[in-house]
Coordinates of C-alpha atoms in Angstrom, one line a residue:
Chain A
M214 CA 2.0 25.0 -34.0
A215 CA 3.7 22.3 -35.9
D216 CA 5.5 20.9 -32.8
A217 CA 2.5 21.2 -30.5
L218 CA 1.4 18.2 -28.6
L219 CA -1.8 19.8 -27.4
T220 CA -3.7 22.7 -29.0
L221 CA -6.8 24.6 -27.9
E222 CA -8.6 26.5 -30.6
G223 CA -11.5 28.8 -29.8
V224 CA -12.5 26.8 -26.8
H225 CA -15.6 28.0 -24.8
T226 CA -16.8 26.4 -21.6
H227 CA -20.1 26.9 -19.8
I228 CA -20.8 25.7 -16.3
G229 CA -24.5 25.8 -15.8
P230 CA -25.6 29.3 -16.8
Y231 CA -22.1 30.8 -16.5
H232 CA -19.8 31.3 -19.5
I233 CA -16.4 30.7 -18.0
L234 CA -13.9 30.2 -20.9
H235 CA -14.1 32.5 -23.9
E236 CA -12.4 31.7 -27.2
V237 CA -9.4 30.1 -25.4
S238 CA -6.5 29.3 -27.9
F239 CA -3.0 28.3 -27.1
A240 CA -0.6 25.5 -27.8
V241 CA 1.6 23.2 -25.6
P242 CA 4.8 22.4 -27.4
R243 CA 6.1 18.8 -27.2
G244 CA 8.7 18.1 -24.6
G245 CA 8.6 21.3 -22.7
V246 CA 6.9 23.0 -19.8
T247 CA 4.1 25.4 -20.6
M248 CA 2.9 27.7 -17.8
L249 CA -0.7 28.8 -17.5
L250 CA -0.7 31.9 -15.4
G251 CA -3.3 34.3 -14.2
R252 CA -5.0 35.6 -11.1
N253 CA -7.6 33.7 -9.1
G254 CA -10.7 33.1 -11.1
A255 CA -9.1 33.7 -14.4
G256 CA -10.1 30.3 -15.8
K257 CA -6.9 28.3 -15.4
S258 CA -8.3 25.3 -13.5
T259 CA -11.4 25.4 -15.8
T260 CA -9.1 25.1 -18.8
L261 CA -7.4 22.0 -17.3
R262 CA -10.7 20.4 -16.4
T263 CA -12.0 21.2 -19.9
I264 CA -8.9 19.5 -21.5
M265 CA -9.6 16.4 -19.2
G266 CA -13.2 16.4 -20.3
L267 CA -14.4 16.9 -16.7
W268 CA -16.3 19.9 -18.0
K269 CA -17.3 19.7 -21.7
A270 CA -16.2 22.4 -24.1
S271 CA -19.3 24.0 -25.5
R272 CA -17.5 25.2 -28.6
G273 CA -14.0 25.0 -30.1
Q274 CA -11.5 22.3 -30.7
I275 CA -9.0 20.6 -28.4
T276 CA -6.4 18.5 -30.3
F277 CA -4.0 16.1 -28.7
D278 CA -1.3 14.7 -30.9
G279 CA -3.3 15.5 -34.0
R280 CA -6.5 13.9 -32.7
P281 CA -9.6 15.9 -31.5
I282 CA -10.4 14.9 -27.9
Q283 CA -13.0 17.4 -26.9
G284 CA -15.9 14.9 -27.4
L285 CA -14.2 12.1 -25.6
A286 CA -15.1 10.9 -22.1
T287 CA -12.6 11.6 -19.3
P288 CA -11.3 8.0 -19.0
D289 CA -10.6 7.9 -22.8
I290 CA -8.7 11.2 -22.5
A291 CA -6.7 9.8 -19.6
R292 CA -6.0 6.5 -21.5
A293 CA -4.8 8.6 -24.5
G294 CA -1.8 9.6 -22.3
I295 CA -2.9 12.7 -20.3
A296 CA -2.3 12.6 -16.6
Y297 CA -4.0 15.1 -14.3
V298 CA -3.0 16.5 -10.9
P299 CA -6.0 18.6 -9.7
E300 CA -5.9 21.6 -7.5
N301 CA -7.3 19.7 -4.6
M302 CA -4.8 16.9 -5.3
G303 CA -7.5 14.2 -5.7
I304 CA -5.8 11.9 -3.1
F305 CA -7.8 8.9 -2.0
A306 CA -7.4 9.5 1.8
D307 CA -8.8 6.2 2.9
L308 CA -6.4 4.3 0.7
T309 CA -2.7 3.8 1.5
V310 CA 0.0 5.5 -0.5
A311 CA 0.8 2.2 -2.2
E312 CA -2.9 1.7 -3.1
N313 CA -3.1 5.2 -4.5
M314 CA -0.1 4.4 -6.7
R315 CA -1.5 1.0 -7.7
L316 CA -4.7 2.6 -9.0
A317 CA -2.7 5.1 -11.0
A318 CA -0.7 2.3 -12.7
T319 CA -3.5 1.5 -15.1
N320 CA -1.3 -0.8 -17.3
G321 CA -0.5 -3.4 -14.7
P322 CA 2.2 -4.0 -12.1
F323 CA 4.7 -1.3 -11.3
D324 CA 7.8 -0.7 -13.3
E325 CA 10.2 -1.2 -10.4
K326 CA 12.9 1.0 -11.9
R327 CA 10.5 3.9 -12.4
L328 CA 9.1 3.4 -8.9
T329 CA 12.6 3.6 -7.5
W330 CA 13.2 6.8 -9.4
I331 CA 9.9 8.3 -8.1
K332 CA 10.8 7.3 -4.5
E333 CA 14.1 9.2 -5.0
L334 CA 12.3 12.1 -6.4
F335 CA 9.7 12.2 -3.6
P336 CA 11.2 10.4 -0.5
P337 CA 8.0 10.5 1.5
I338 CA 6.4 8.1 -1.0
G339 CA 8.7 5.4 0.0
T340 CA 8.7 6.3 3.7
F341 CA 5.0 6.3 4.0
W342 CA 4.3 3.6 1.4
D343 CA 1.9 1.6 3.7
K344 CA 0.3 4.5 5.5
A345 CA -3.1 5.9 4.8
A346 CA -2.8 8.8 2.4
G347 CA -5.1 10.9 4.5
T348 CA -2.5 11.0 7.3
L349 CA 0.1 12.7 5.1
S350 CA 0.9 16.4 5.4
G351 CA -0.2 18.8 2.7
G352 CA 3.2 18.8 0.9
Q353 CA 3.4 15.0 1.1
K354 CA -0.1 14.7 -0.4
Q355 CA 1.0 17.0 -3.2
M356 CA 4.0 14.8 -3.9
L357 CA 1.8 11.7 -3.9
S358 CA -0.5 13.4 -6.4
V359 CA 2.3 14.2 -8.8
A360 CA 3.9 10.8 -8.2
R361 CA 0.6 9.2 -9.1
A362 CA 0.6 11.1 -12.4
I363 CA 4.0 9.9 -13.4
I364 CA 4.0 6.3 -12.2
E365 CA 3.6 5.3 -15.8
P366 CA 5.1 7.3 -18.7
R367 CA 2.5 9.9 -19.8
R368 CA 2.6 12.0 -22.9
L369 CA 1.3 15.1 -21.2
I370 CA 0.9 16.0 -17.5
L371 CA -1.6 18.6 -16.4
I372 CA -0.7 20.0 -13.0
D373 CA -2.9 22.5 -11.2
E374 CA -1.1 24.8 -8.7
P375 CA 1.3 22.3 -7.0
S376 CA 2.7 25.1 -4.8
K377 CA -0.7 26.1 -3.4
G378 CA -0.7 26.3 0.4
L379 CA 2.8 24.8 0.8
A380 CA 5.7 26.2 2.9
P381 CA 8.5 27.8 0.9
A382 CA 10.9 24.9 1.6
I383 CA 8.4 22.4 0.2
I384 CA 7.8 24.7 -2.8
A385 CA 11.6 24.7 -3.5
A386 CA 11.7 20.9 -3.2
M387 CA 8.7 20.5 -5.5
T388 CA 10.2 22.9 -8.0
A389 CA 13.4 20.8 -8.0
A390 CA 11.4 17.6 -8.5
L391 CA 9.5 19.1 -11.4
K392 CA 12.8 20.3 -12.9
Q393 CA 14.0 16.7 -12.8
L394 CA 10.8 15.6 -14.4
K395 CA 11.2 18.2 -17.1
D396 CA 14.7 16.9 -17.9
T397 CA 13.1 13.6 -18.9
D398 CA 11.4 15.4 -21.8
T399 CA 8.0 15.0 -20.3
T400 CA 5.5 17.5 -21.6
I401 CA 3.9 19.5 -18.8
L402 CA 1.1 22.1 -18.7
L403 CA 1.4 23.7 -15.3
V404 CA -1.0 26.1 -13.7
E405 CA 0.7 28.4 -11.2
Q406 CA 0.4 31.6 -9.4
N407 CA 3.9 31.4 -7.9
F408 CA 5.9 33.4 -10.4
A409 CA 9.3 32.3 -9.0
M410 CA 8.3 28.6 -9.7
A411 CA 6.8 29.5 -13.1
S412 CA 10.0 31.3 -14.3
A413 CA 12.2 28.5 -13.0
L414 CA 10.3 25.8 -14.9
G415 CA 8.5 27.3 -17.8
D416 CA 9.6 27.3 -21.5
T417 CA 6.4 28.8 -22.8
V418 CA 3.6 30.7 -21.1
A419 CA 0.0 31.6 -21.6
V420 CA -1.6 34.2 -19.4
M421 CA -5.3 34.2 -18.7
D422 CA -7.7 36.8 -17.4
D423 CA -11.4 36.7 -17.2
G424 CA -11.6 33.4 -19.0
R425 CA -9.5 34.6 -22.0
I426 CA -5.9 34.2 -23.1
V427 CA -4.4 37.6 -22.9
H428 CA -0.8 36.7 -23.7
A429 CA 1.1 33.8 -25.1
G430 CA 4.9 33.5 -25.7
A431 CA 8.2 32.5 -24.3
M432 CA 8.5 32.3 -20.5
A433 CA 12.0 33.9 -20.6
E434 CA 10.5 36.9 -22.4
L435 CA 7.8 37.5 -19.8
A436 CA 10.3 36.9 -16.9
A437 CA 12.6 39.5 -18.3
D438 CA 9.9 42.2 -18.8
A439 CA 8.7 43.6 -15.5
S440 CA 6.3 46.0 -17.2
L441 CA 4.7 43.2 -19.2
Q442 CA 4.3 41.2 -16.0
E443 CA 2.7 44.2 -14.3
K444 CA 0.4 44.8 -17.2
L445 CA -0.7 41.2 -17.5
M446 CA -1.0 40.2 -13.9
G447 CA -0.8 43.3 -11.8
L448 CA -0.1 43.3 -8.1
S449 CA -0.9 39.7 -7.6
L450 CA 2.3 38.7 -9.4
E451 CA 4.5 40.6 -6.9
V452 CA 2.6 39.2 -3.9
H453 CA 3.6 35.7 -4.9
Q454 CA 7.2 36.4 -5.9
Chain B
M268 CA 14.6 16.2 -4.2
S269 CA 17.0 15.5 -1.3
E270 CA 16.1 14.0 2.0
T271 CA 17.4 17.2 3.7
A272 CA 15.0 19.4 1.7
I273 CA 12.0 17.5 3.0
R274 CA 12.2 15.4 6.0
P275 CA 9.4 12.9 5.8
R276 CA 7.2 13.3 8.9
L277 CA 3.9 11.6 9.4
V278 CA 1.2 14.0 10.6
G279 CA -1.2 12.2 13.0
P280 CA -3.2 10.3 13.9
T281 CA -2.7 11.2 17.6
A282 CA -3.4 8.6 20.3
T283 CA -6.8 10.2 20.9
E284 CA -7.7 9.9 17.3
R285 CA -6.5 6.3 17.2
L286 CA -8.6 5.5 20.2
G287 CA -11.6 7.4 18.7
K288 CA -11.3 5.2 15.5
A289 CA -11.1 2.0 17.5
A290 CA -13.9 2.9 19.9
P291 CA -16.8 1.7 17.6
L292 CA -15.2 -1.8 17.6
L293 CA -15.9 -2.1 21.3
L294 CA -19.6 -1.2 21.0
A295 CA -21.0 -4.6 20.2
P296 CA -19.0 -6.4 22.9
V297 CA -19.9 -3.7 25.4
L298 CA -23.6 -4.0 24.4
A299 CA -23.4 -7.8 24.8
L300 CA -21.8 -7.4 28.3
I301 CA -24.5 -4.9 29.3
G302 CA -27.1 -7.4 28.0
L303 CA -25.6 -10.2 30.1
A304 CA -25.7 -8.0 33.2
A305 CA -29.3 -6.9 32.5
I306 CA -30.6 -10.4 31.6
G307 CA -28.8 -12.2 34.4
N308 CA -29.3 -15.8 33.1
P309 CA -26.3 -16.8 30.9
S310 CA -28.4 -19.4 29.0
V311 CA -31.1 -16.9 28.0
W312 CA -28.4 -14.4 27.2
L313 CA -26.6 -16.8 24.9
T314 CA -29.9 -17.7 23.1
L315 CA -30.7 -14.0 22.7
T316 CA -27.2 -13.1 21.6
V317 CA -27.1 -15.7 18.8
A318 CA -30.5 -14.6 17.7
G319 CA -29.3 -11.0 17.7
L320 CA -26.2 -11.8 15.8
A321 CA -28.2 -13.8 13.2
M322 CA -30.7 -11.0 12.8
G323 CA -28.0 -8.4 12.6
L324 CA -26.0 -10.3 10.0
M325 CA -29.1 -10.8 7.8
I326 CA -29.7 -7.0 8.0
F327 CA -26.0 -6.5 7.2
I328 CA -26.4 -8.6 4.1
M329 CA -29.3 -6.3 2.9
A330 CA -27.6 -3.1 4.1
S331 CA -24.1 -3.6 2.7
G332 CA -25.2 -3.2 -0.9
L333 CA -27.2 -0.2 0.0
T334 CA -24.4 1.6 1.8
V335 CA -21.9 1.1 -1.0
V336 CA -24.5 2.3 -3.6
F337 CA -25.1 5.3 -1.4
G338 CA -21.4 6.0 -1.0
L339 CA -20.1 5.2 -4.5
M340 CA -23.0 6.5 -6.6
D341 CA -24.6 9.1 -4.3
V342 CA -27.9 7.4 -5.0
I343 CA -30.6 7.2 -2.5
N344 CA -32.3 3.9 -3.5
F345 CA -35.7 3.6 -1.7
G346 CA -36.4 0.7 -4.1
H347 CA -33.8 -1.5 -2.4
G348 CA -36.6 -3.2 -0.5
A349 CA -38.0 -4.5 -3.8
F350 CA -34.9 -6.7 -4.3
V351 CA -35.4 -8.1 -0.8
S352 CA -39.0 -9.1 -1.6
V353 CA -38.3 -10.4 -5.1
G354 CA -35.3 -12.4 -3.7
A355 CA -37.5 -14.0 -1.1
F356 CA -40.2 -14.9 -3.6
V357 CA -37.8 -16.3 -6.2
G358 CA -36.1 -18.3 -3.4
F359 CA -39.5 -19.6 -2.3
T360 CA -40.3 -20.7 -5.8
V361 CA -37.0 -22.6 -6.2
L362 CA -37.5 -24.3 -2.8
A363 CA -41.0 -25.3 -3.9
W364 CA -39.6 -26.8 -7.1
L365 CA -37.0 -28.6 -5.1
S366 CA -39.6 -29.9 -2.6
G367 CA -38.2 -33.4 -2.9
W368 CA -34.9 -32.1 -1.5
T369 CA -36.4 -29.8 1.1
Q370 CA -38.6 -32.5 2.5
N371 CA -35.9 -35.1 2.6
P372 CA -34.2 -35.4 6.0
A373 CA -30.7 -35.5 4.4
V374 CA -28.7 -32.4 5.5
V375 CA -26.8 -32.3 2.2
L376 CA -29.9 -32.2 0.1
N377 CA -31.5 -29.5 2.4
L378 CA -28.4 -27.3 2.3
A379 CA -28.1 -27.8 -1.5
A380 CA -31.7 -26.7 -2.0
V381 CA -31.2 -23.6 0.2
F382 CA -28.0 -22.7 -1.7
L383 CA -29.6 -23.2 -5.1
A384 CA -32.5 -21.0 -3.9
I385 CA -29.9 -18.4 -2.8
L386 CA -28.1 -18.5 -6.1
A387 CA -31.4 -18.1 -8.0
S388 CA -32.5 -15.2 -5.8
M389 CA -29.1 -13.4 -6.3
A390 CA -29.1 -14.1 -10.1
V391 CA -32.7 -12.7 -10.6
T392 CA -32.2 -9.7 -8.3
G393 CA -28.8 -8.9 -9.8
A394 CA -30.4 -8.9 -13.3
L395 CA -33.3 -6.9 -11.9
G396 CA -30.7 -4.5 -10.5
L397 CA -29.2 -4.1 -14.0
A398 CA -32.6 -3.1 -15.4
F399 CA -33.4 -0.9 -12.4
E400 CA -30.1 1.1 -12.7
R401 CA -30.4 1.5 -16.5
V402 CA -34.1 2.4 -16.7
I403 CA -34.9 4.1 -13.3
V404 CA -31.7 5.3 -11.6
K405 CA -29.4 6.4 -14.5
P406 CA -31.6 9.3 -15.7
V407 CA -31.7 10.8 -12.2
Y408 CA -28.0 10.6 -11.1
G409 CA -27.2 13.8 -9.1
H410 CA -30.9 14.6 -8.3
H411 CA -31.7 13.2 -4.8
L412 CA -35.4 14.2 -4.7
K413 CA -36.0 12.6 -8.1
Q414 CA -34.1 9.5 -6.9
I415 CA -36.4 9.2 -3.9
L416 CA -39.5 9.6 -6.1
V417 CA -38.6 7.2 -8.9
T418 CA -37.0 4.5 -6.7
M419 CA -40.2 4.6 -4.5
G420 CA -42.1 4.3 -7.7
G421 CA -39.9 1.3 -8.7
L422 CA -40.6 -0.3 -5.4
I423 CA -44.4 0.0 -5.8
V424 CA -44.2 -1.4 -9.3
A425 CA -42.1 -4.4 -8.0
Q426 CA -44.6 -5.0 -5.2
Q427 CA -47.5 -5.0 -7.6
L428 CA -45.7 -7.4 -9.9
I429 CA -45.2 -9.8 -7.0
H430 CA -48.9 -9.6 -6.4
V431 CA -49.5 -10.4 -10.1
I432 CA -47.1 -13.3 -10.2
W433 CA -47.4 -14.9 -6.7
G434 CA -50.7 -13.5 -5.6
P435 CA -51.5 -10.9 -2.8
D436 CA -51.5 -13.2 0.2
A437 CA -48.6 -13.9 2.6
I438 CA -46.9 -17.2 1.8
H439 CA -45.6 -19.6 4.4
V440 CA -42.1 -20.8 3.7
A441 CA -41.1 -23.9 5.6
R442 CA -37.5 -24.4 6.5
P443 CA -36.0 -27.8 5.4
P444 CA -36.1 -30.4 8.3
S445 CA -32.3 -30.1 9.1
L446 CA -32.6 -26.3 9.6
Q447 CA -35.5 -26.7 12.0
G448 CA -35.1 -27.0 15.7
S449 CA -32.2 -26.1 17.9
F450 CA -28.9 -27.1 19.3
I451 CA -28.9 -27.4 23.0
V452 CA -25.8 -25.9 24.6
G453 CA -26.0 -26.2 28.3
E454 CA -29.4 -24.8 29.1
A455 CA -29.4 -22.5 26.0
A456 CA -31.3 -23.3 22.9
I457 CA -29.6 -22.1 19.7
E458 CA -31.6 -22.4 16.5
K459 CA -29.9 -24.2 13.7
Y460 CA -31.1 -21.7 11.1
R461 CA -29.7 -18.8 13.1
M462 CA -26.3 -20.5 13.1
L463 CA -26.5 -20.8 9.3
A464 CA -27.4 -17.1 9.0
V465 CA -24.5 -16.2 11.3
A466 CA -22.1 -18.3 9.2
I467 CA -23.3 -16.9 5.8
G468 CA -23.2 -13.3 7.2
L469 CA -19.7 -13.7 8.6
V470 CA -18.3 -15.3 5.4
L471 CA -19.9 -12.6 3.3
F472 CA -18.5 -9.8 5.5
L473 CA -15.0 -11.3 5.3
A474 CA -15.3 -11.9 1.6
M475 CA -16.4 -8.3 1.0
R476 CA -13.6 -7.0 3.2
H477 CA -11.1 -9.0 1.2
V478 CA -12.5 -7.8 -2.1
L479 CA -12.5 -4.2 -1.0
R480 CA -9.1 -4.3 0.6
A481 CA -7.1 -6.7 -1.5
T482 CA -8.3 -6.5 -5.1
K483 CA -8.0 -3.7 -7.7
L484 CA -11.8 -3.8 -8.1
G485 CA -12.2 -3.2 -4.4
L486 CA -9.7 -0.4 -4.5
L487 CA -11.6 1.2 -7.3
V488 CA -14.9 1.0 -5.4
R489 CA -13.3 2.5 -2.3
A490 CA -11.6 5.2 -4.4
G491 CA -14.8 5.9 -6.2
V492 CA -16.7 6.4 -3.0
E493 CA -14.2 9.1 -2.1
N494 CA -13.7 10.8 -5.4
G495 CA -15.4 9.4 -8.5
E496 CA -14.1 12.2 -10.7
M497 CA -10.5 11.4 -9.9
V498 CA -11.1 7.7 -10.6
E499 CA -12.3 8.7 -14.1
A500 CA -9.2 11.0 -14.5
L501 CA -7.0 8.0 -13.8
G502 CA -8.6 6.3 -16.8
Y503 CA -11.3 4.1 -15.3
R504 CA -14.9 4.1 -16.5
I505 CA -16.8 4.7 -13.3
N506 CA -20.2 4.2 -15.0
R507 CA -19.4 0.5 -15.4
L508 CA -18.2 0.4 -11.8
F509 CA -21.6 2.0 -10.8
L510 CA -23.5 -0.6 -12.7
L511 CA -21.5 -3.5 -11.3
V512 CA -21.9 -2.3 -7.7
F513 CA -25.6 -1.7 -8.2
M514 CA -26.1 -5.2 -9.5
A515 CA -24.0 -6.6 -6.6
G516 CA -26.0 -4.6 -4.1
S517 CA -29.3 -5.8 -5.6
A518 CA -28.1 -9.4 -5.5
L519 CA -27.1 -9.1 -1.9
A520 CA -30.6 -7.7 -1.1
G521 CA -32.0 -10.7 -2.9
L522 CA -29.8 -13.0 -0.7
G523 CA -30.9 -11.1 2.4
G524 CA -34.5 -11.5 1.2
I525 CA -34.5 -15.3 1.0
M526 CA -32.5 -15.5 4.3
W527 CA -35.0 -13.2 6.0
G528 CA -38.0 -15.1 4.5
L529 CA -36.7 -18.4 5.9
Y530 CA -36.0 -16.7 9.2
Q531 CA -39.6 -15.3 9.5
E532 CA -41.1 -18.3 7.7
T533 CA -43.5 -16.0 6.0
I534 CA -43.0 -13.8 2.9
T535 CA -45.1 -10.9 1.6
A536 CA -44.7 -8.4 -1.2
H537 CA -44.1 -5.7 1.5
M538 CA -41.5 -7.5 3.6
G539 CA -38.7 -5.6 1.8
S540 CA -40.2 -2.1 2.5
E541 CA -40.9 -3.2 6.1
I542 CA -37.3 -4.3 6.8
M543 CA -35.9 -1.2 5.0
V544 CA -36.5 0.9 8.2
L545 CA -33.9 -1.2 10.0
V546 CA -31.7 -1.3 6.9
F547 CA -31.6 2.5 6.7
V548 CA -31.0 2.7 10.5
V549 CA -28.0 0.4 10.1
V550 CA -26.6 2.4 7.1
I551 CA -26.9 5.7 9.0
I552 CA -25.4 4.3 12.2
G553 CA -22.4 2.8 10.2
G554 CA -21.7 5.9 8.2
L555 CA -22.4 6.3 4.5
G556 CA -20.3 4.0 2.3
S557 CA -18.7 2.0 5.1
I558 CA -18.9 -1.8 5.1
E559 CA -17.2 -2.0 8.5
G560 CA -19.5 0.6 10.0
C561 CA -22.5 -1.2 8.4
F562 CA -21.3 -4.5 10.0
I563 CA -21.0 -3.0 13.5
G564 CA -24.3 -1.1 13.1
A565 CA -26.1 -4.3 12.1
L566 CA -24.7 -6.2 15.0
L567 CA -25.8 -3.4 17.4
V568 CA -29.3 -3.3 16.0
G569 CA -29.7 -7.1 16.0
L570 CA -28.4 -7.5 19.6
L571 CA -30.3 -4.5 21.0
A572 CA -33.6 -5.5 19.3
N573 CA -33.4 -9.0 20.8
Y574 CA -32.3 -7.9 24.3
M575 CA -35.0 -5.3 24.5
A576 CA -37.7 -7.7 23.2
F577 CA -36.9 -9.9 26.2
L578 CA -36.3 -7.1 28.8
A579 CA -38.9 -4.5 27.8
P580 CA -41.0 -5.6 24.9
K581 CA -42.9 -2.3 24.7
A582 CA -39.6 -0.3 24.4
A583 CA -38.2 -2.7 21.8
L584 CA -40.0 -0.9 19.0
V585 CA -38.2 2.4 19.7
S586 CA -34.9 1.0 20.9
T587 CA -33.2 0.9 17.5
I588 CA -34.3 4.5 16.7
A589 CA -33.0 5.5 20.1
L590 CA -29.7 3.7 19.4
M591 CA -29.4 5.6 16.1
V592 CA -30.1 8.9 17.8
A593 CA -27.4 8.2 20.5
I594 CA -24.8 7.2 17.9
L595 CA -25.5 10.3 15.8
M596 CA -25.2 12.5 18.9
W597 CA -21.8 10.9 19.5
R598 CA -20.7 10.8 15.8
P599 CA -23.0 12.9 13.6
Q600 CA -21.7 11.3 10.4
G601 CA -22.1 7.7 11.7
L602 CA -19.4 5.3 13.1
Y603 CA -17.1 5.2 10.1
P604 CA -18.3 7.7 7.4
V605 CA -16.5 7.2 4.1
V606 CA -18.7 9.8 2.4
K607 CA -19.4 13.0 4.3
A608 CA -23.1 13.9 4.4
K609 CA -23.7 17.0 2.2

């Protein structure tokens, strides 16, 4: 794991009386896209929330760029350079698109060049700049959520199921945008159930089941091995292809 | 991502939704027109309307802090009334110290004394809010029942402390000479102090709107009301924001307290808990977390209370509750809910 930007080692998470994550260990290599796959309820979102400190790891170590972060408060983890796109998108519906973006720019005014790039990447951001975010469609909200995460250069972006509930055309467009983001050497940890999106974007993969990592390796390896896919993820994989 | 892949299309709001959103703005003018039709005499109506606006805006001052605390922190603060009472008593003390100014007929000295009393009230209740949040509220975040119990406890302690410091009796607070009496407009008598209350209330509403709409701090508060967790995930410490808002809310209650005390010309340790019924009605009518809703709700309550006191004094007591019931039947979450009731 010499080139890992983020590592989880033996992480356990409890939510109230429930033991959700069990001994979760995997690494996110620097500069690539790591896919976190698994069926519903496997613990993928909990893993991202644990990394962000929204739920505290009850045991184990989370290391970001050589520094343990599992004891830090969420704002400190964010300020260390980790952006988070939650499953529910976390859009502030009462605020305009511009205001959502302004809040995400924690270091001050926008970098105009970067903002222009984002507007090219996600055209609705520019089109609806002064509209309330709550009036956007589901796909547009998802774009705003990702745009917010990249308004300033981040060292790691955690994205939770960006394809969820979106039409196929929007998923294709989102995949293309994330590919462009990947080409900027941004490190991404991406939770997905859509295997087509996962295989198009992923360099490495970790598969979860029942709160445990059941497989970790190269994405190309898993994409090429139908029997391994079947073994790890069963029918749910085919349904989403 | 090409334009052809995703054609930007704005979904809603429809014309009906836009009309529905604008409808609450018409409520206060419509109520005023109904009042005019029912009262008949324009001079009496003008006097009652100014009185209603003044009363409403003073309630707004007290309620605005509470609604933001509700919305942002999900805290039910039954102790909010304590800040109203303490604010009134601190203001009274400052006015008593400045009796040379308050008894002088010069308008400037009178207003200076009132504004110093307001500043002192806000400073003391803001500091009290800091202690209240750290000691009483912070341990019970996320537990509504415990919040009700401990904030009620805090209210009782504050009332008893007022008894210890200022004594158990009601105290008469005289307005400075230049704030006594009325302006005569046609046949209508408009109390000078009510005009001051209207002016302060409107300035405060506009200032709050500006802060909430045009500053990053305001954006953070509005975002925090909607999704505090996401505000933290963006890198902001919402606990500090909570504390700041709680202190601001407490200071506003203190301001409301001295204004209300000068309006009633009598202050008691229980005045805060008594006015809290109207404050809660306004917060519920407006919708949790909404300054605009709170403003409209306060105007409605103030106008209705004054019209009804003139038209049907016996019904005046229940009119505000009836108004709340009617609004909730129309909009179960209040006029402009920012936070959906759980």
